[in-house]
Short mmCIF file of C-alpha atoms in Angstrom, two decimals:
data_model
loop_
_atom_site.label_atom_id
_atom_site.label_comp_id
_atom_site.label_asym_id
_atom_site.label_seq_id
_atom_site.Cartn_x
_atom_site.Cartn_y
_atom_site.Cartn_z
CA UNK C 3 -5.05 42.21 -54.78
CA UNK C 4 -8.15 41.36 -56.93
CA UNK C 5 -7.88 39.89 -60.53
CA UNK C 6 -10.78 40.99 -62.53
CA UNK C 7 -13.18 40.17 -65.27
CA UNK C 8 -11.17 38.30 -67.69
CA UNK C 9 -8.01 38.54 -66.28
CA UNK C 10 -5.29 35.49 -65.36
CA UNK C 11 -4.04 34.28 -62.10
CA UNK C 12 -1.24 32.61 -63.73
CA UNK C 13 1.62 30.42 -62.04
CA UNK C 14 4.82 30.95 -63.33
CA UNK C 15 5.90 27.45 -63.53
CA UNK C 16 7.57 27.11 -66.92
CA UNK C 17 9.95 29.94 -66.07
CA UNK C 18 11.40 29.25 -62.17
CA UNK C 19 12.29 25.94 -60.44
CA UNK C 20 10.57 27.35 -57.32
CA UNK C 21 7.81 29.28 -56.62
CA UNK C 22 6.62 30.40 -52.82
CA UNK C 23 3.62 31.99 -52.58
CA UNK C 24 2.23 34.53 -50.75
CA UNK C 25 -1.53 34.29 -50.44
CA UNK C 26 -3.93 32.57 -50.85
CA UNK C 27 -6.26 32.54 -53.68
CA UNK C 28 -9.99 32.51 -53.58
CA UNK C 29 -12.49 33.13 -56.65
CA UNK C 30 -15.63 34.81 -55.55
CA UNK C 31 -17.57 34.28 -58.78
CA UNK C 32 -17.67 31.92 -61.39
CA UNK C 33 -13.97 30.75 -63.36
CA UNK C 34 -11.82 28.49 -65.28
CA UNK C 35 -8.93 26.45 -64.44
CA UNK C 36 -6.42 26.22 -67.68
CA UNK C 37 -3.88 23.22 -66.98
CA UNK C 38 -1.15 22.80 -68.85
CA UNK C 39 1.50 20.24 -69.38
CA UNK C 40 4.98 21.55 -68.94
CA UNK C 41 6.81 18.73 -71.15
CA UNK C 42 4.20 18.73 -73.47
CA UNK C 43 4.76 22.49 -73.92
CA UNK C 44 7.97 22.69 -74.21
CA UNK C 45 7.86 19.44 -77.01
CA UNK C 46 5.58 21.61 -78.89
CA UNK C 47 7.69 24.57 -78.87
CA UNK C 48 10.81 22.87 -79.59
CA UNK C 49 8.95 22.00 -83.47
CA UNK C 50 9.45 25.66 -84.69
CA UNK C 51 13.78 26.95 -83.92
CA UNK C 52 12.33 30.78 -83.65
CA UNK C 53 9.32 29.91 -81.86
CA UNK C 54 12.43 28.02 -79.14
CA UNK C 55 14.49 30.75 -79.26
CA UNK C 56 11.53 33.25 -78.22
CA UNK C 57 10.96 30.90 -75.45
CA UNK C 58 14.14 30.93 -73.93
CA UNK C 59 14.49 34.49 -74.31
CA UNK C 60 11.20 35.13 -72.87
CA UNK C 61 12.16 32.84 -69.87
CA UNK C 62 15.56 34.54 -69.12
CA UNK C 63 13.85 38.18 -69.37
CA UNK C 64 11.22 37.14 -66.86
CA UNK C 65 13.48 35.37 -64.26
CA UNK C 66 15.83 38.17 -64.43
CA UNK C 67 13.00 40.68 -63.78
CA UNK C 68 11.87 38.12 -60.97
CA UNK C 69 15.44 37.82 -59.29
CA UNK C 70 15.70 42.11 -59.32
CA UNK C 71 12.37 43.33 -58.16
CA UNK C 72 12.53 45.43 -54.94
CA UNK C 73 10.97 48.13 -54.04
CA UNK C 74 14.43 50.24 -54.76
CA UNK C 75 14.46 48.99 -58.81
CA UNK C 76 11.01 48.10 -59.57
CA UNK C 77 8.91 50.38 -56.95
CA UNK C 78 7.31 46.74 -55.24
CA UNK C 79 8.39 43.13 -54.33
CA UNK C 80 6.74 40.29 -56.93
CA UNK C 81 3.48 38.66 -55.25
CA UNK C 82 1.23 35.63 -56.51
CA UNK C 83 -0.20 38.17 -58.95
CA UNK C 84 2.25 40.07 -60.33
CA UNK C 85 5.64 40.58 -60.93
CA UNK C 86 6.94 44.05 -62.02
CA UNK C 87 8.19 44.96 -65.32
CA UNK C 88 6.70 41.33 -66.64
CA UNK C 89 4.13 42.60 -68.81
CA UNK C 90 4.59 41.36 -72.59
CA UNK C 91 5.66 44.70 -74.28
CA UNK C 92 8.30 45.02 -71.24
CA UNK C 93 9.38 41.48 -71.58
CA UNK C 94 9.83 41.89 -75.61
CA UNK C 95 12.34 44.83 -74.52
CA UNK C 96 14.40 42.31 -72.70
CA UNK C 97 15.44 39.83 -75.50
CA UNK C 98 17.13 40.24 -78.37
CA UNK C 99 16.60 41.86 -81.27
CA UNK C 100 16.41 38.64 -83.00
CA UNK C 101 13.17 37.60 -80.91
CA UNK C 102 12.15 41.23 -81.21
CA UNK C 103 12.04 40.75 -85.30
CA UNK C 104 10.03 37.92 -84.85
CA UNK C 105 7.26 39.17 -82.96
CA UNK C 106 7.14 42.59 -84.45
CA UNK C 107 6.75 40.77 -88.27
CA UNK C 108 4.19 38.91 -86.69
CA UNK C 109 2.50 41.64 -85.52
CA UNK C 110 2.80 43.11 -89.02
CA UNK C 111 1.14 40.22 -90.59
CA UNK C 112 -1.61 40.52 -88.40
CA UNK C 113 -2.35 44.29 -89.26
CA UNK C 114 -1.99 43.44 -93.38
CA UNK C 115 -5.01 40.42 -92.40
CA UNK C 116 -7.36 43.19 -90.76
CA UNK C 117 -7.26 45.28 -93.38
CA UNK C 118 -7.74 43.05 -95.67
CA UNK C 119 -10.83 41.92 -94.58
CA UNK C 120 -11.37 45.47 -93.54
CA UNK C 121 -13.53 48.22 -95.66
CA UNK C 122 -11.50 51.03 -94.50
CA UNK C 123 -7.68 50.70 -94.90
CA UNK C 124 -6.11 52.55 -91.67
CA UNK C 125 -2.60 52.49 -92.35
CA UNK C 126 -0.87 53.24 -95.99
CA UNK C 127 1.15 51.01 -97.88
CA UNK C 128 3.98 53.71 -97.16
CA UNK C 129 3.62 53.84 -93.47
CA UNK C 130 3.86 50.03 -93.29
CA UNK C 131 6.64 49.89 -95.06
CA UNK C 132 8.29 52.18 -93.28
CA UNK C 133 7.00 50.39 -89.80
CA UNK C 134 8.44 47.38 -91.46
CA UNK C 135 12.05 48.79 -91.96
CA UNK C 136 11.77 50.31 -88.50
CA UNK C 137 11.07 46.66 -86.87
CA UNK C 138 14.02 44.92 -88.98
CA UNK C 139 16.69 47.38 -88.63
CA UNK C 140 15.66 47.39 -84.24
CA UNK C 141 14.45 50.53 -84.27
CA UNK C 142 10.71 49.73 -83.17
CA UNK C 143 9.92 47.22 -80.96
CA UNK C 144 5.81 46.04 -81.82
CA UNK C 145 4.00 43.58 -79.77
CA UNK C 146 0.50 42.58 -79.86
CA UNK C 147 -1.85 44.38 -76.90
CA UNK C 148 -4.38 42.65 -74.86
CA UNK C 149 -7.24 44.22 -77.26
CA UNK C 150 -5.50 42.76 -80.80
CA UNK C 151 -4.34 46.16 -81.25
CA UNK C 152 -0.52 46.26 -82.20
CA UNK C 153 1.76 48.86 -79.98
CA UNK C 154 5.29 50.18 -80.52
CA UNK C 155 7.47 49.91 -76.78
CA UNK C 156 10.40 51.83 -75.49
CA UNK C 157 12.41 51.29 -72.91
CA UNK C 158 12.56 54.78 -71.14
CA UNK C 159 13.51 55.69 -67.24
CA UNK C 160 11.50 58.57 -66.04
CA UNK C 161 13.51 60.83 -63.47
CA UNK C 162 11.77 62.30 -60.52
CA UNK C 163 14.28 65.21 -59.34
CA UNK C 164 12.90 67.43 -56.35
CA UNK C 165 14.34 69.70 -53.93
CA UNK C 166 12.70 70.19 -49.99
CA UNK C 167 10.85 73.23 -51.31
CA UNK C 168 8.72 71.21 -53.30
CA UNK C 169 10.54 72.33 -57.21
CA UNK C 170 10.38 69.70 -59.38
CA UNK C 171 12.89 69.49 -62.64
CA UNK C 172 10.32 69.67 -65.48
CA UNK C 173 10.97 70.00 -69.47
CA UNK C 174 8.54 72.07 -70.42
CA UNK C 175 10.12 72.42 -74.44
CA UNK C 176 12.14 70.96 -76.47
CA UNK C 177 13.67 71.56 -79.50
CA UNK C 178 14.86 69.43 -82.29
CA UNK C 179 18.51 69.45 -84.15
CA UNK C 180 18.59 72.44 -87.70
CA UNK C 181 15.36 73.54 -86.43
CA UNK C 182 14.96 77.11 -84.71
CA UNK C 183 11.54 76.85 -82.90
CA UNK C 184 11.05 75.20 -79.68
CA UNK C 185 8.19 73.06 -79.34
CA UNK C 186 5.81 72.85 -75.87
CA UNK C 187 6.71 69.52 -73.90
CA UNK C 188 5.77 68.97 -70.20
CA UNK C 189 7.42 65.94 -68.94
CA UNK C 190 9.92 64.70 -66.30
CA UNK C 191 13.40 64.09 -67.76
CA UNK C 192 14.50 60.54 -68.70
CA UNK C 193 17.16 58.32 -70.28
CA UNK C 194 16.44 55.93 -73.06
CA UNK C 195 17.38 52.27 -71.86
CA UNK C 196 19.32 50.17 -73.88
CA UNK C 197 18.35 46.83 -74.74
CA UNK C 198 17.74 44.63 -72.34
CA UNK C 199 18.48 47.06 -69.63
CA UNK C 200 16.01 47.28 -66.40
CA UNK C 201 14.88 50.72 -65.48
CA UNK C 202 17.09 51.26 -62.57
CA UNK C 203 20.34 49.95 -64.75
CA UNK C 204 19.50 52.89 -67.40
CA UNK C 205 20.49 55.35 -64.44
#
C-alpha cells in the first residue's frame, strides 16, 4: 500500500495495548515524523469532561472496529495502514449521541466563522437552524472532512442480491408516503444501521 502526498502513516498506540505489524515502512521522498506523548495526551484531554468523554468513545469505536474486521464484515483484514470502517465520519457513527452533539455543534460553529468572514453567505439562517435542531435531537450526524468542509454521515448497509444468471435486485423508484408519483432511483437495496451498529450487524 502507498500513503500519498499529505497523508498519515499513523500508529494506533493510544487506542490498543498491542500492535503487530505487518510491513515494513519505507518513505521514498521527503517526510515528517510527529511524536507524541501518550501521558501527556491523555493529561491534556482529561482538562475539558466532553473533550474525555469523546476520547473514550472514540477509543472504544475504533478497537471494536479493530477486534471485527475480516474480510466476511468489513470486506479486508486491518494492515499497518488502515483499518476498515475507522475513518472519522464512520467512527462519529459509533459513539453516542452525546459525543455526536459535540462534534456536530462544533462543526456548526465552524460554518457560522466562515461565513462570517465570508462575502457570500452559503447557507441561510433557516437552514442552519434547522441543521442545528437536526444535530441536537440525533437526527444528523456532522463531522468535519479532510478539506474543512463539514459532511452529514449515515450509517447505511448496501445489499448486493444476485442470482447465477447474472440479475441483480435493483430499486430503480421510489415513492414517498401521501404522495402519488414515483420518483426515478437506481440503487442497490439497504438497511439503515442503528447507532453504533457495524455494517454486517445491520443485516
Amino acid at each position: 500500500a502507498t500513503v500519498g502526498e499529505k497523508g498519515w502513516l499513523s500508529w494506533a498506540a493510544l487506542w490498543t495495548d498491542q500492535w503487530t505489524h505487518v510491513g515494513r515502512a519505507e518513505a521514498k521522498h521527503m517526510s515528517e515524523i510527529v511524536v507524541l506523548n501518550g501521558a501527556a495526551v491523555y493529561q491534556c484531554v482529561d482538562r475539558c469532561a466532553e473533550l474525555r468523554a469523546l476520547f473514550e468513545e472514540y477509543c472504544i469505536a475504533f478497537h471494536q472496529r479493530l477486534v471485527s474486521a475480516s474480510p466476511v464484515s468489513s470486506g479486508t483484514w486491518p494492515n499497518d495502514v488502515e483499518v476498515p470502517l475507522t475513518e472519522f465520519g464512520e467512527i462519529m457513527l459509533g459513539v453516542r449521541q452525546r459525543e455526536q452533539q459535540f462534534v456536530g455543534m462544533k462543526v456548526l460553529e465552524m460554518i457560522q466563522a466562515q461565513q462570517q468572514v465570508s462575502w457570500m453567505s452559503s447557507m441561510s439562517s433557516q437552514h442552519m437552524h434547522d441543521l442545528q435542531r437536526e444535530v441536537v435531537s440525533g437526527r444528523c450526524v456532522l463531522v468535519e472532512s479532510p478539506d474543512g468542509s463539514a459532511r452529514r454521515v449515515v450509517g447505511f448497509t448496501g445489499i448486493r442480491l444476485q442470482r447465477e444468471d447474472g440479475s441483480l435486485l435493483t430499486i430503480l423508484a421510489k415513492k414517498r408516503l401521501n404522495e402519488s408519483e414515483w420518483e426515478p432511483d437506481g440503487k442497490l437495496p439497504g438497511v439503515k444501521q442503528d447507532p453504533g451498529e457495524l455494517p454486517h450487524q445491520a443485516l
